[in-house]
Coordinates of C-alpha atoms in Angstrom, one line a residue:
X1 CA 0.0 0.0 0.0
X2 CA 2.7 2.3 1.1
X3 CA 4.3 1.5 -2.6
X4 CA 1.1 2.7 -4.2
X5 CA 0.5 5.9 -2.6
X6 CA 4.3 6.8 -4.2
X7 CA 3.4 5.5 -7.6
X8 CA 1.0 8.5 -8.0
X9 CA 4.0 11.1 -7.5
X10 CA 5.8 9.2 -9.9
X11 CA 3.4 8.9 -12.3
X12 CA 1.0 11.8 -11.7
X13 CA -1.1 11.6 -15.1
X14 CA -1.3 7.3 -15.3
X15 CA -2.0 6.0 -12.2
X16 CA -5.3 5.7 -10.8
X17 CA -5.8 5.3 -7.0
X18 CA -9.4 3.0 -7.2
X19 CA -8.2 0.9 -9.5
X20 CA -6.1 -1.2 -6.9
X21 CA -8.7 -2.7 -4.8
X22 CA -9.7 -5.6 -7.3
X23 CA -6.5 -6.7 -8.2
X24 CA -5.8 -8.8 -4.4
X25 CA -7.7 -11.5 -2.9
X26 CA -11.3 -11.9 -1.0
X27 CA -8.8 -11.9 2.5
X28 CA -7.6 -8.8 1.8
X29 CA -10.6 -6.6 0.1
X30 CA -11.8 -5.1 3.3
X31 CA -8.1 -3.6 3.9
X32 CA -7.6 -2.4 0.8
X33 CA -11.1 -1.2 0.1
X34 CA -10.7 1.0 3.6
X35 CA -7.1 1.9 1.9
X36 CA -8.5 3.3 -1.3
X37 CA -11.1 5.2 0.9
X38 CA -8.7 7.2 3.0
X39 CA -6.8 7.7 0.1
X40 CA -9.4 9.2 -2.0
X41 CA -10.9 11.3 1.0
X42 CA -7.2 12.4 0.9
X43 CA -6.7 13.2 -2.5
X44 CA -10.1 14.8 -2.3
X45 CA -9.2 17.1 0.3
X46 CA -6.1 18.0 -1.2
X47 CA -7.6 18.7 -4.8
X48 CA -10.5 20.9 -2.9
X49 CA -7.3 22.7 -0.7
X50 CA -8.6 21.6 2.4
X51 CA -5.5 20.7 3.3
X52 CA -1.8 21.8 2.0
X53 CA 0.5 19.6 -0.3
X54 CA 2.5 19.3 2.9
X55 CA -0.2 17.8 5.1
X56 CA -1.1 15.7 2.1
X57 CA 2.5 14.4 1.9
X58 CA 2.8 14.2 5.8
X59 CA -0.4 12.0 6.1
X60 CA 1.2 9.6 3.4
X61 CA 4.2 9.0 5.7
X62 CA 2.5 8.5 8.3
X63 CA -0.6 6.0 7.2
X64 CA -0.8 3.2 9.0
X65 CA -2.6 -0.1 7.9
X66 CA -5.7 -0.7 10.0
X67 CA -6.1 -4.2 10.0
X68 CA -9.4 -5.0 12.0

């Protein structure tokens, strides 16, 4: 997960956060699905300037997998 939220600095323009979530297995849907949420409320808030490009960047080193 932490690889994917890098991918879209690298590759601004191609890479498409809700497209992850049905490439892994049934065991791991709820995780990622929760993952691709966060990220997207992220992304959203950033787009909207809610919040800066650093808080934006700060939250991404500091996400933490909630496995529940």
């Amino acid at each position: 997960m932490y690889i994917l939220l890098w991918m879209e600095k690298l590759y601004p323009n191609s890479f498409k956060y809700f497209e992850i979530v049905e490439k892994y297995p049934k065991e791991k849907e709820r995780i990622m699905m929760r993952f691709s949420d966060e990220w997207k409320e992220m992304r959203e808030k950033r787009i909207n300037k809610e919040i800066t490009w650093s808080e934006y960047i700060e939250w991404k080193l500091n996400y933490q997998i909630k496995e529940e």
